[in-house]
Amino acid sequence: MESELLTHTVTVYPDIQYQDVGTGPLRSVLLTICFSGRLPRQVIERNIPVQITVSIADEYGTFASPVVEAVSMDLCSSTGDLTPSDDASVCSHGHDDFPVLPNDTLIPFLPLQHFDYADQAKWASLMKDIEAWLVDQVNCQTQLWTWGRDVFWLAFIAAYPSFPGGLWPKWDSRIPLEGTFIEQWLEQSGDVATTGDRGAMNVLPDIWAEFCKHAALFFPHPLVASD
């Protein structure tokens, strides 16, 4: 017998980032999903599926499509307890109150300075900055480290899009070849010819779009510093 789904529907209205007179992408939206109540002991060790469906009205579907990326965030107290009133308070927080990072935590390479996503040398420099920060300053048991690992691989591939072919530098072995993006890249690399300069220019816009989306998970501010 299939269990019934408990469904809650919420409508959000993303801001539009106007770039010129004719176009403007929707800004990323950070959502928190809280779960009230406690699980009985017999189900604690199970993988509990949570289905998340994001839709956009048909008339906008030809211009923009939603992409969902999940990162686990601990919004509870250090003891893991939430009283009913606390639960309601946390779940009602808006975007401005989302505890993306502790106040004393800095991401030194953001916002990006004088950055051109079409310049592979800029990506190579950014990749080295992320690598140094990740292995020297971030606890590898945290979600911030997982996030940093993923942005590292985005920057690495943007700098060296022929990887695993072609020429590329060694990276710190403490950063594993793990994460959705790099694993998919390696799977597809066997089916695609070595990426040359022309191919690099084709993938850089896609990698930049993915980088922007992923960066917003922990840095919900303008990504490139204004001059």
JSON list of C-alpha atoms in Angstrom, two decimals:
[
{"chain": "A", "resi": 1, "resn": "MET", "atom": "CA", "xyz": [0.00, 0.00, 0.00]},
{"chain": "A", "resi": 2, "resn": "GLU", "atom": "CA", "xyz": [1.49, 3.31, -1.06]},
{"chain": "A", "resi": 3, "resn": "SER", "atom": "CA", "xyz": [1.69, 6.06, 1.55]},
{"chain": "A", "resi": 4, "resn": "GLU", "atom": "CA", "xyz": [-0.04, 9.34, 0.82]},
{"chain": "A", "resi": 5, "resn": "LEU", "atom": "CA", "xyz": [2.07, 12.41, 0.12]},
{"chain": "A", "resi": 6, "resn": "LEU", "atom": "CA", "xyz": [1.74, 15.37, 2.46]},
{"chain": "A", "resi": 7, "resn": "THR", "atom": "CA", "xyz": [2.01, 18.34, 0.12]},
{"chain": "A", "resi": 8, "resn": "HIS", "atom": "CA", "xyz": [2.42, 22.05, 0.81]},
{"chain": "A", "resi": 9, "resn": "THR", "atom": "CA", "xyz": [2.39, 24.57, -2.04]},
{"chain": "A", "resi": 10, "resn": "VAL", "atom": "CA", "xyz": [4.07, 27.98, -1.82]},
{"chain": "A", "resi": 11, "resn": "THR", "atom": "CA", "xyz": [4.29, 30.70, -4.47]},
{"chain": "A", "resi": 12, "resn": "VAL", "atom": "CA", "xyz": [7.38, 32.94, -4.60]},
{"chain": "A", "resi": 13, "resn": "TYR", "atom": "CA", "xyz": [8.15, 35.92, -6.81]},
{"chain": "A", "resi": 14, "resn": "PRO", "atom": "CA", "xyz": [11.87, 36.13, -7.71]},
{"chain": "A", "resi": 15, "resn": "ASP", "atom": "CA", "xyz": [13.39, 39.53, -8.37]},
{"chain": "A", "resi": 16, "resn": "ILE", "atom": "CA", "xyz": [14.50, 40.34, -11.91]},
{"chain": "A", "resi": 17, "resn": "GLN", "atom": "CA", "xyz": [18.10, 41.40, -12.50]},
{"chain": "A", "resi": 18, "resn": "TYR", "atom": "CA", "xyz": [17.85, 43.89, -15.33]},
{"chain": "A", "resi": 19, "resn": "GLN", "atom": "CA", "xyz": [20.92, 43.77, -17.57]},
{"chain": "A", "resi": 20, "resn": "ASP", "atom": "CA", "xyz": [19.76, 45.83, -20.53]},
{"chain": "A", "resi": 21, "resn": "VAL", "atom": "CA", "xyz": [16.58, 47.16, -22.06]},
{"chain": "A", "resi": 22, "resn": "GLY", "atom": "CA", "xyz": [15.49, 43.83, -23.54]},
{"chain": "A", "resi": 23, "resn": "THR", "atom": "CA", "xyz": [16.43, 41.09, -21.11]},
{"chain": "A", "resi": 24, "resn": "GLY", "atom": "CA", "xyz": [16.75, 40.31, -17.42]},
{"chain": "A", "resi": 25, "resn": "PRO", "atom": "CA", "xyz": [17.34, 36.95, -15.69]},
{"chain": "A", "resi": 26, "resn": "LEU", "atom": "CA", "xyz": [15.43, 35.94, -12.58]},
{"chain": "A", "resi": 27, "resn": "ARG", "atom": "CA", "xyz": [17.52, 36.14, -9.43]},
{"chain": "A", "resi": 28, "resn": "SER", "atom": "CA", "xyz": [18.19, 32.97, -7.44]},
{"chain": "A", "resi": 29, "resn": "VAL", "atom": "CA", "xyz": [15.80, 32.30, -4.56]},
{"chain": "A", "resi": 30, "resn": "LEU", "atom": "CA", "xyz": [16.97, 30.70, -1.31]},
{"chain": "A", "resi": 31, "resn": "LEU", "atom": "CA", "xyz": [14.27, 28.65, 0.41]},
{"chain": "A", "resi": 32, "resn": "THR", "atom": "CA", "xyz": [14.34, 26.95, 3.80]},
{"chain": "A", "resi": 33, "resn": "ILE", "atom": "CA", "xyz": [12.33, 23.79, 4.39]},
{"chain": "A", "resi": 34, "resn": "CYS", "atom": "CA", "xyz": [11.84, 22.92, 8.05]},
{"chain": "A", "resi": 35, "resn": "PHE", "atom": "CA", "xyz": [10.34, 19.73, 9.45]},
{"chain": "A", "resi": 36, "resn": "SER", "atom": "CA", "xyz": [8.41, 19.90, 12.71]},
{"chain": "A", "resi": 37, "resn": "GLY", "atom": "CA", "xyz": [7.98, 16.88, 14.97]},
{"chain": "A", "resi": 38, "resn": "ARG", "atom": "CA", "xyz": [10.31, 13.98, 15.74]},
{"chain": "A", "resi": 39, "resn": "LEU", "atom": "CA", "xyz": [10.96, 10.69, 13.97]},
{"chain": "A", "resi": 40, "resn": "PRO", "atom": "CA", "xyz": [10.41, 7.42, 15.82]},
{"chain": "A", "resi": 41, "resn": "ARG", "atom": "CA", "xyz": [13.53, 5.34, 16.43]},
{"chain": "A", "resi": 42, "resn": "GLN", "atom": "CA", "xyz": [12.60, 2.64, 13.91]},
{"chain": "A", "resi": 43, "resn": "VAL", "atom": "CA", "xyz": [12.75, 5.03, 10.93]},
{"chain": "A", "resi": 44, "resn": "ILE", "atom": "CA", "xyz": [15.72, 7.20, 11.89]},
{"chain": "A", "resi": 45, "resn": "GLU", "atom": "CA", "xyz": [18.23, 5.20, 9.84]},
{"chain": "A", "resi": 46, "resn": "ARG", "atom": "CA", "xyz": [16.11, 5.15, 6.69]},
{"chain": "A", "resi": 47, "resn": "ASN", "atom": "CA", "xyz": [16.55, 7.44, 3.71]},
{"chain": "A", "resi": 48, "resn": "ILE", "atom": "CA", "xyz": [13.43, 9.59, 3.78]},
{"chain": "A", "resi": 49, "resn": "PRO", "atom": "CA", "xyz": [12.48, 10.95, 0.35]},
{"chain": "A", "resi": 50, "resn": "VAL", "atom": "CA", "xyz": [11.29, 14.54, 0.08]},
{"chain": "A", "resi": 51, "resn": "GLN", "atom": "CA", "xyz": [9.90, 15.53, -3.31]},
{"chain": "A", "resi": 52, "resn": "ILE", "atom": "CA", "xyz": [10.38, 19.15, -4.37]},
{"chain": "A", "resi": 53, "resn": "THR", "atom": "CA", "xyz": [8.58, 20.38, -7.46]},
{"chain": "A", "resi": 54, "resn": "VAL", "atom": "CA", "xyz": [9.27, 23.80, -8.94]},
{"chain": "A", "resi": 55, "resn": "SER", "atom": "CA", "xyz": [7.16, 25.14, -11.79]},
{"chain": "A", "resi": 56, "resn": "ILE", "atom": "CA", "xyz": [6.83, 28.34, -13.76]},
{"chain": "A", "resi": 57, "resn": "ALA", "atom": "CA", "xyz": [3.79, 29.52, -15.70]},
{"chain": "A", "resi": 58, "resn": "ASP", "atom": "CA", "xyz": [3.64, 28.31, -19.32]},
{"chain": "A", "resi": 59, "resn": "GLU", "atom": "CA", "xyz": [3.95, 31.79, -20.79]},
{"chain": "A", "resi": 60, "resn": "TYR", "atom": "CA", "xyz": [7.39, 32.21, -19.17]},
{"chain": "A", "resi": 61, "resn": "GLY", "atom": "CA", "xyz": [8.62, 28.67, -19.81]},
{"chain": "A", "resi": 62, "resn": "THR", "atom": "CA", "xyz": [10.18, 29.48, -23.17]},
{"chain": "A", "resi": 63, "resn": "PHE", "atom": "CA", "xyz": [12.39, 32.14, -21.56]},
{"chain": "A", "resi": 64, "resn": "ALA", "atom": "CA", "xyz": [13.39, 30.66, -18.21]},
{"chain": "A", "resi": 65, "resn": "SER", "atom": "CA", "xyz": [13.44, 27.24, -16.60]},
{"chain": "A", "resi": 66, "resn": "PRO", "atom": "CA", "xyz": [13.91, 26.58, -12.86]},
{"chain": "A", "resi": 67, "resn": "VAL", "atom": "CA", "xyz": [16.90, 24.58, -11.62]},
{"chain": "A", "resi": 68, "resn": "VAL", "atom": "CA", "xyz": [16.89, 23.12, -8.10]},
{"chain": "A", "resi": 69, "resn": "GLU", "atom": "CA", "xyz": [20.03, 22.41, -6.09]},
{"chain": "A", "resi": 70, "resn": "ALA", "atom": "CA", "xyz": [19.84, 21.01, -2.56]},
{"chain": "A", "resi": 71, "resn": "VAL", "atom": "CA", "xyz": [22.24, 21.74, 0.30]},
{"chain": "A", "resi": 72, "resn": "SER", "atom": "CA", "xyz": [21.52, 20.49, 3.82]},
{"chain": "A", "resi": 73, "resn": "MET", "atom": "CA", "xyz": [21.54, 23.30, 6.35]},
{"chain": "A", "resi": 74, "resn": "ASP", "atom": "CA", "xyz": [21.33, 22.87, 10.13]},
{"chain": "A", "resi": 75, "resn": "LEU", "atom": "CA", "xyz": [18.92, 25.54, 11.34]},
{"chain": "A", "resi": 76, "resn": "CYS", "atom": "CA", "xyz": [18.41, 23.88, 14.72]},
{"chain": "A", "resi": 77, "resn": "SER", "atom": "CA", "xyz": [20.10, 24.62, 18.00]},
{"chain": "A", "resi": 78, "resn": "SER", "atom": "CA", "xyz": [23.31, 22.83, 18.94]},
{"chain": "A", "resi": 79, "resn": "THR", "atom": "CA", "xyz": [21.26, 20.18, 20.75]},
{"chain": "A", "resi": 80, "resn": "GLY", "atom": "CA", "xyz": [19.14, 19.54, 17.69]},
{"chain": "A", "resi": 81, "resn": "ASP", "atom": "CA", "xyz": [15.96, 20.55, 19.54]},
{"chain": "A", "resi": 82, "resn": "LEU", "atom": "CA", "xyz": [13.25, 22.88, 18.33]},
{"chain": "A", "resi": 83, "resn": "THR", "atom": "CA", "xyz": [10.32, 23.78, 20.48]},
{"chain": "A", "resi": 84, "resn": "PRO", "atom": "CA", "xyz": [7.02, 24.31, 18.62]},
{"chain": "A", "resi": 85, "resn": "SER", "atom": "CA", "xyz": [7.40, 28.06, 18.93]},
{"chain": "A", "resi": 86, "resn": "ASP", "atom": "CA", "xyz": [11.01, 27.92, 17.77]},
{"chain": "A", "resi": 87, "resn": "ASP", "atom": "CA", "xyz": [10.01, 25.77, 14.81]},
{"chain": "A", "resi": 88, "resn": "ALA", "atom": "CA", "xyz": [7.40, 28.26, 13.69]},
{"chain": "A", "resi": 89, "resn": "SER", "atom": "CA", "xyz": [9.90, 31.09, 14.10]},
{"chain": "A", "resi": 90, "resn": "VAL", "atom": "CA", "xyz": [12.63, 29.44, 12.05]},
{"chain": "A", "resi": 91, "resn": "CYS", "atom": "CA", "xyz": [10.28, 28.32, 9.30]},
{"chain": "A", "resi": 92, "resn": "SER", "atom": "CA", "xyz": [8.81, 31.79, 8.96]},
{"chain": "A", "resi": 93, "resn": "HIS", "atom": "CA", "xyz": [12.18, 33.46, 8.34]},
{"chain": "A", "resi": 94, "resn": "GLY", "atom": "CA", "xyz": [12.37, 35.32, 5.08]},
{"chain": "A", "resi": 95, "resn": "HIS", "atom": "CA", "xyz": [15.27, 35.55, 2.66]},
{"chain": "A", "resi": 96, "resn": "ASP", "atom": "CA", "xyz": [16.99, 38.34, 4.56]},
{"chain": "A", "resi": 97, "resn": "ASP", "atom": "CA", "xyz": [17.12, 36.23, 7.75]},
{"chain": "A", "resi": 98, "resn": "PHE", "atom": "CA", "xyz": [18.47, 33.06, 6.15]},
{"chain": "A", "resi": 99, "resn": "PRO", "atom": "CA", "xyz": [21.58, 32.05, 8.17]},
{"chain": "A", "resi": 100, "resn": "VAL", "atom": "CA", "xyz": [23.82, 31.46, 5.17]},
{"chain": "A", "resi": 101, "resn": "LEU", "atom": "CA", "xyz": [27.07, 31.86, 7.13]},
{"chain": "A", "resi": 102, "resn": "PRO", "atom": "CA", "xyz": [28.09, 32.80, 10.66]},
{"chain": "A", "resi": 103, "resn": "ASN", "atom": "CA", "xyz": [28.83, 36.48, 10.96]},
{"chain": "A", "resi": 104, "resn": "ASP", "atom": "CA", "xyz": [32.57, 35.87, 11.42]},
{"chain": "A", "resi": 105, "resn": "THR", "atom": "CA", "xyz": [32.93, 33.69, 8.32]},
{"chain": "A", "resi": 106, "resn": "LEU", "atom": "CA", "xyz": [34.33, 35.25, 5.17]},
{"chain": "A", "resi": 107, "resn": "ILE", "atom": "CA", "xyz": [34.59, 33.92, 1.63]},
{"chain": "A", "resi": 108, "resn": "PRO", "atom": "CA", "xyz": [37.73, 35.82, 0.59]},
{"chain": "A", "resi": 109, "resn": "PHE", "atom": "CA", "xyz": [37.39, 35.32, -3.17]},
{"chain": "A", "resi": 110, "resn": "LEU", "atom": "CA", "xyz": [33.86, 36.77, -3.29]},
{"chain": "A", "resi": 111, "resn": "PRO", "atom": "CA", "xyz": [32.73, 39.12, -4.62]},
{"chain": "A", "resi": 112, "resn": "LEU", "atom": "CA", "xyz": [34.81, 38.61, -7.75]},
{"chain": "A", "resi": 113, "resn": "GLN", "atom": "CA", "xyz": [37.09, 41.50, -8.68]},
{"chain": "A", "resi": 114, "resn": "HIS", "atom": "CA", "xyz": [37.40, 42.64, -12.33]},
{"chain": "A", "resi": 115, "resn": "PHE", "atom": "CA", "xyz": [36.17, 39.24, -13.48]},
{"chain": "A", "resi": 116, "resn": "ASP", "atom": "CA", "xyz": [35.52, 38.22, -17.09]},
{"chain": "A", "resi": 117, "resn": "TYR", "atom": "CA", "xyz": [34.01, 34.75, -17.36]},
{"chain": "A", "resi": 118, "resn": "ALA", "atom": "CA", "xyz": [35.29, 34.43, -20.95]},
{"chain": "A", "resi": 119, "resn": "ASP", "atom": "CA", "xyz": [38.91, 34.77, -19.75]},
{"chain": "A", "resi": 120, "resn": "GLN", "atom": "CA", "xyz": [40.33, 31.36, -18.80]},
{"chain": "A", "resi": 121, "resn": "ALA", "atom": "CA", "xyz": [43.28, 33.01, -17.02]},
{"chain": "A", "resi": 122, "resn": "LYS", "atom": "CA", "xyz": [40.79, 34.68, -14.65]},
{"chain": "A", "resi": 123, "resn": "TRP", "atom": "CA", "xyz": [39.26, 31.26, -13.90]},
{"chain": "A", "resi": 124, "resn": "ALA", "atom": "CA", "xyz": [42.72, 29.76, -13.27]},
{"chain": "A", "resi": 125, "resn": "SER", "atom": "CA", "xyz": [43.52, 32.50, -10.76]},
{"chain": "A", "resi": 126, "resn": "LEU", "atom": "CA", "xyz": [40.13, 32.07, -9.09]},
{"chain": "A", "resi": 127, "resn": "MET", "atom": "CA", "xyz": [40.63, 28.30, -8.91]},
{"chain": "A", "resi": 128, "resn": "LYS", "atom": "CA", "xyz": [43.92, 28.76, -7.03]},
{"chain": "A", "resi": 129, "resn": "ASP", "atom": "CA", "xyz": [42.29, 31.20, -4.59]},
{"chain": "A", "resi": 130, "resn": "ILE", "atom": "CA", "xyz": [39.45, 28.77, -3.89]},
{"chain": "A", "resi": 131, "resn": "GLU", "atom": "CA", "xyz": [41.89, 25.87, -3.47]},
{"chain": "A", "resi": 132, "resn": "ALA", "atom": "CA", "xyz": [44.04, 27.72, -0.92]},
{"chain": "A", "resi": 133, "resn": "TRP", "atom": "CA", "xyz": [41.00, 28.87, 1.06]},
{"chain": "A", "resi": 134, "resn": "LEU", "atom": "CA", "xyz": [39.37, 25.46, 1.00]},
{"chain": "A", "resi": 135, "resn": "VAL", "atom": "CA", "xyz": [42.30, 23.39, 2.25]},
{"chain": "A", "resi": 136, "resn": "ASP", "atom": "CA", "xyz": [43.73, 25.95, 4.69]},
{"chain": "A", "resi": 137, "resn": "GLN", "atom": "CA", "xyz": [40.70, 27.61, 6.26]},
{"chain": "A", "resi": 138, "resn": "VAL", "atom": "CA", "xyz": [37.57, 25.47, 5.95]},
{"chain": "A", "resi": 139, "resn": "ASN", "atom": "CA", "xyz": [36.58, 22.49, 8.10]},
{"chain": "A", "resi": 140, "resn": "CYS", "atom": "CA", "xyz": [36.14, 19.56, 5.71]},
{"chain": "A", "resi": 141, "resn": "GLN", "atom": "CA", "xyz": [33.22, 18.24, 7.78]},
{"chain": "A", "resi": 142, "resn": "THR", "atom": "CA", "xyz": [31.01, 21.25, 7.02]},
{"chain": "A", "resi": 143, "resn": "GLN", "atom": "CA", "xyz": [28.55, 22.10, 4.26]},
{"chain": "A", "resi": 144, "resn": "LEU", "atom": "CA", "xyz": [30.69, 25.15, 3.50]},
{"chain": "A", "resi": 145, "resn": "TRP", "atom": "CA", "xyz": [33.55, 22.83, 2.52]},
{"chain": "A", "resi": 146, "resn": "THR", "atom": "CA", "xyz": [31.27, 20.81, 0.23]},
{"chain": "A", "resi": 147, "resn": "TRP", "atom": "CA", "xyz": [30.09, 24.03, -1.36]},
{"chain": "A", "resi": 148, "resn": "GLY", "atom": "CA", "xyz": [33.68, 25.21, -1.77]},
{"chain": "A", "resi": 149, "resn": "ARG", "atom": "CA", "xyz": [34.69, 21.90, -3.33]},
{"chain": "A", "resi": 150, "resn": "ASP", "atom": "CA", "xyz": [31.97, 22.29, -5.95]},
{"chain": "A", "resi": 151, "resn": "VAL", "atom": "CA", "xyz": [32.87, 25.89, -6.84]},
{"chain": "A", "resi": 152, "resn": "PHE", "atom": "CA", "xyz": [36.52, 24.80, -7.05]},
{"chain": "A", "resi": 153, "resn": "TRP", "atom": "CA", "xyz": [35.67, 22.22, -9.72]},
{"chain": "A", "resi": 154, "resn": "LEU", "atom": "CA", "xyz": [33.54, 24.69, -11.64]},
{"chain": "A", "resi": 155, "resn": "ALA", "atom": "CA", "xyz": [36.47, 27.12, -11.73]},
{"chain": "A", "resi": 156, "resn": "PHE", "atom": "CA", "xyz": [38.95, 24.34, -12.55]},
{"chain": "A", "resi": 157, "resn": "ILE", "atom": "CA", "xyz": [36.97, 23.12, -15.56]},
{"chain": "A", "resi": 158, "resn": "ALA", "atom": "CA", "xyz": [36.38, 26.69, -16.78]},
{"chain": "A", "resi": 159, "resn": "ALA", "atom": "CA", "xyz": [40.16, 27.23, -16.66]},
{"chain": "A", "resi": 160, "resn": "TYR", "atom": "CA", "xyz": [41.01, 23.83, -18.18]},
{"chain": "A", "resi": 161, "resn": "PRO", "atom": "CA", "xyz": [37.97, 22.66, -20.16]},
{"chain": "A", "resi": 162, "resn": "SER", "atom": "CA", "xyz": [39.93, 19.87, -21.89]},
{"chain": "A", "resi": 163, "resn": "PHE", "atom": "CA", "xyz": [40.22, 18.04, -18.54]},
{"chain": "A", "resi": 164, "resn": "PRO", "atom": "CA", "xyz": [40.79, 15.13, -18.10]},
{"chain": "A", "resi": 165, "resn": "GLY", "atom": "CA", "xyz": [42.54, 15.48, -21.48]},
{"chain": "A", "resi": 166, "resn": "GLY", "atom": "CA", "xyz": [44.94, 18.21, -22.48]},
{"chain": "A", "resi": 167, "resn": "LEU", "atom": "CA", "xyz": [47.27, 20.03, -20.09]},
{"chain": "A", "resi": 168, "resn": "TRP", "atom": "CA", "xyz": [46.21, 20.96, -16.57]},
{"chain": "A", "resi": 169, "resn": "PRO", "atom": "CA", "xyz": [48.00, 21.55, -13.24]},
{"chain": "A", "resi": 170, "resn": "LYS", "atom": "CA", "xyz": [47.98, 19.25, -10.24]},
{"chain": "A", "resi": 171, "resn": "TRP", "atom": "CA", "xyz": [45.56, 20.24, -7.52]},
{"chain": "A", "resi": 172, "resn": "ASP", "atom": "CA", "xyz": [45.71, 19.60, -3.78]},
{"chain": "A", "resi": 173, "resn": "SER", "atom": "CA", "xyz": [44.94, 15.93, -3.17]},
{"chain": "A", "resi": 174, "resn": "ARG", "atom": "CA", "xyz": [42.75, 16.87, -0.22]},
{"chain": "A", "resi": 175, "resn": "ILE", "atom": "CA", "xyz": [40.13, 18.01, -2.74]},
{"chain": "A", "resi": 176, "resn": "PRO", "atom": "CA", "xyz": [38.53, 14.83, -4.13]},
{"chain": "A", "resi": 177, "resn": "LEU", "atom": "CA", "xyz": [37.03, 14.35, -7.57]},
{"chain": "A", "resi": 178, "resn": "GLU", "atom": "CA", "xyz": [33.56, 14.38, -6.09]},
{"chain": "A", "resi": 179, "resn": "GLY", "atom": "CA", "xyz": [30.42, 16.40, -6.59]},
{"chain": "A", "resi": 180, "resn": "THR", "atom": "CA", "xyz": [27.60, 16.41, -9.11]},
{"chain": "A", "resi": 181, "resn": "PHE", "atom": "CA", "xyz": [29.23, 18.75, -11.60]},
{"chain": "A", "resi": 182, "resn": "ILE", "atom": "CA", "xyz": [32.69, 17.17, -11.82]},
{"chain": "A", "resi": 183, "resn": "GLU", "atom": "CA", "xyz": [31.31, 13.62, -11.80]},
{"chain": "A", "resi": 184, "resn": "GLN", "atom": "CA", "xyz": [28.96, 14.42, -14.67]},
{"chain": "A", "resi": 185, "resn": "TRP", "atom": "CA", "xyz": [31.79, 16.19, -16.52]},
{"chain": "A", "resi": 186, "resn": "LEU", "atom": "CA", "xyz": [34.01, 13.11, -16.25]},
{"chain": "A", "resi": 187, "resn": "GLU", "atom": "CA", "xyz": [31.18, 10.82, -17.38]},
{"chain": "A", "resi": 188, "resn": "GLN", "atom": "CA", "xyz": [30.55, 12.97, -20.45]},
{"chain": "A", "resi": 189, "resn": "SER", "atom": "CA", "xyz": [34.23, 13.44, -21.27]},
{"chain": "A", "resi": 190, "resn": "GLY", "atom": "CA", "xyz": [34.45, 9.94, -22.75]},
{"chain": "A", "resi": 191, "resn": "ASP", "atom": "CA", "xyz": [31.74, 10.80, -25.26]},
{"chain": "A", "resi": 192, "resn": "VAL", "atom": "CA", "xyz": [33.04, 14.20, -26.34]},
{"chain": "A", "resi": 193, "resn": "ALA", "atom": "CA", "xyz": [36.14, 15.04, -28.37]},
{"chain": "A", "resi": 194, "resn": "THR", "atom": "CA", "xyz": [38.90, 17.00, -26.66]},
{"chain": "A", "resi": 195, "resn": "THR", "atom": "CA", "xyz": [37.74, 20.55, -26.08]},
{"chain": "A", "resi": 196, "resn": "GLY", "atom": "CA", "xyz": [39.82, 23.11, -28.00]},
{"chain": "A", "resi": 197, "resn": "ASP", "atom": "CA", "xyz": [39.77, 26.88, -27.78]},
{"chain": "A", "resi": 198, "resn": "ARG", "atom": "CA", "xyz": [36.54, 27.12, -29.74]},
{"chain": "A", "resi": 199, "resn": "GLY", "atom": "CA", "xyz": [34.91, 24.46, -27.55]},
{"chain": "A", "resi": 200, "resn": "ALA", "atom": "CA", "xyz": [36.09, 26.27, -24.43]},
{"chain": "A", "resi": 201, "resn": "MET", "atom": "CA", "xyz": [34.26, 29.43, -25.49]},
{"chain": "A", "resi": 202, "resn": "ASN", "atom": "CA", "xyz": [31.13, 27.32, -25.89]},
{"chain": "A", "resi": 203, "resn": "VAL", "atom": "CA", "xyz": [31.22, 25.81, -22.38]},
{"chain": "A", "resi": 204, "resn": "LEU", "atom": "CA", "xyz": [32.28, 28.92, -20.45]},
{"chain": "A", "resi": 205, "resn": "PRO", "atom": "CA", "xyz": [28.85, 30.62, -20.52]},
{"chain": "A", "resi": 206, "resn": "ASP", "atom": "CA", "xyz": [27.22, 27.45, -19.16]},
{"chain": "A", "resi": 207, "resn": "ILE", "atom": "CA", "xyz": [29.84, 27.05, -16.45]},
{"chain": "A", "resi": 208, "resn": "TRP", "atom": "CA", "xyz": [29.46, 30.72, -15.50]},
{"chain": "A", "resi": 209, "resn": "ALA", "atom": "CA", "xyz": [25.69, 30.30, -15.19]},
{"chain": "A", "resi": 210, "resn": "GLU", "atom": "CA", "xyz": [26.19, 27.25, -12.98]},
{"chain": "A", "resi": 211, "resn": "PHE", "atom": "CA", "xyz": [28.82, 29.07, -10.91]},
{"chain": "A", "resi": 212, "resn": "CYS", "atom": "CA", "xyz": [26.45, 32.00, -10.32]},
{"chain": "A", "resi": 213, "resn": "LYS", "atom": "CA", "xyz": [23.65, 29.69, -9.25]},
{"chain": "A", "resi": 214, "resn": "HIS", "atom": "CA", "xyz": [25.85, 27.65, -6.94]},
{"chain": "A", "resi": 215, "resn": "ALA", "atom": "CA", "xyz": [27.60, 30.68, -5.43]},
{"chain": "A", "resi": 216, "resn": "ALA", "atom": "CA", "xyz": [24.24, 32.13, -4.39]},
{"chain": "A", "resi": 217, "resn": "LEU", "atom": "CA", "xyz": [23.72, 29.25, -1.95]},
{"chain": "A", "resi": 218, "resn": "PHE", "atom": "CA", "xyz": [26.30, 30.74, 0.43]},
{"chain": "A", "resi": 219, "resn": "PHE", "atom": "CA", "xyz": [26.81, 34.21, -1.03]},
{"chain": "A", "resi": 220, "resn": "PRO", "atom": "CA", "xyz": [23.41, 35.81, -1.78]},
{"chain": "A", "resi": 221, "resn": "HIS", "atom": "CA", "xyz": [24.95, 39.13, -2.80]},
{"chain": "A", "resi": 222, "resn": "PRO", "atom": "CA", "xyz": [26.13, 40.65, -6.09]},
{"chain": "A", "resi": 223, "resn": "LEU", "atom": "CA", "xyz": [28.74, 38.19, -7.36]},
{"chain": "A", "resi": 224, "resn": "VAL", "atom": "CA", "xyz": [30.97, 40.63, -9.24]},
{"chain": "A", "resi": 225, "resn": "ALA", "atom": "CA", "xyz": [32.18, 43.76, -7.48]},
{"chain": "A", "resi": 226, "resn": "SER", "atom": "CA", "xyz": [31.26, 46.99, -9.20]},
{"chain": "A", "resi": 227, "resn": "ASP", "atom": "CA", "xyz": [34.18, 49.19, -10.20]}
]
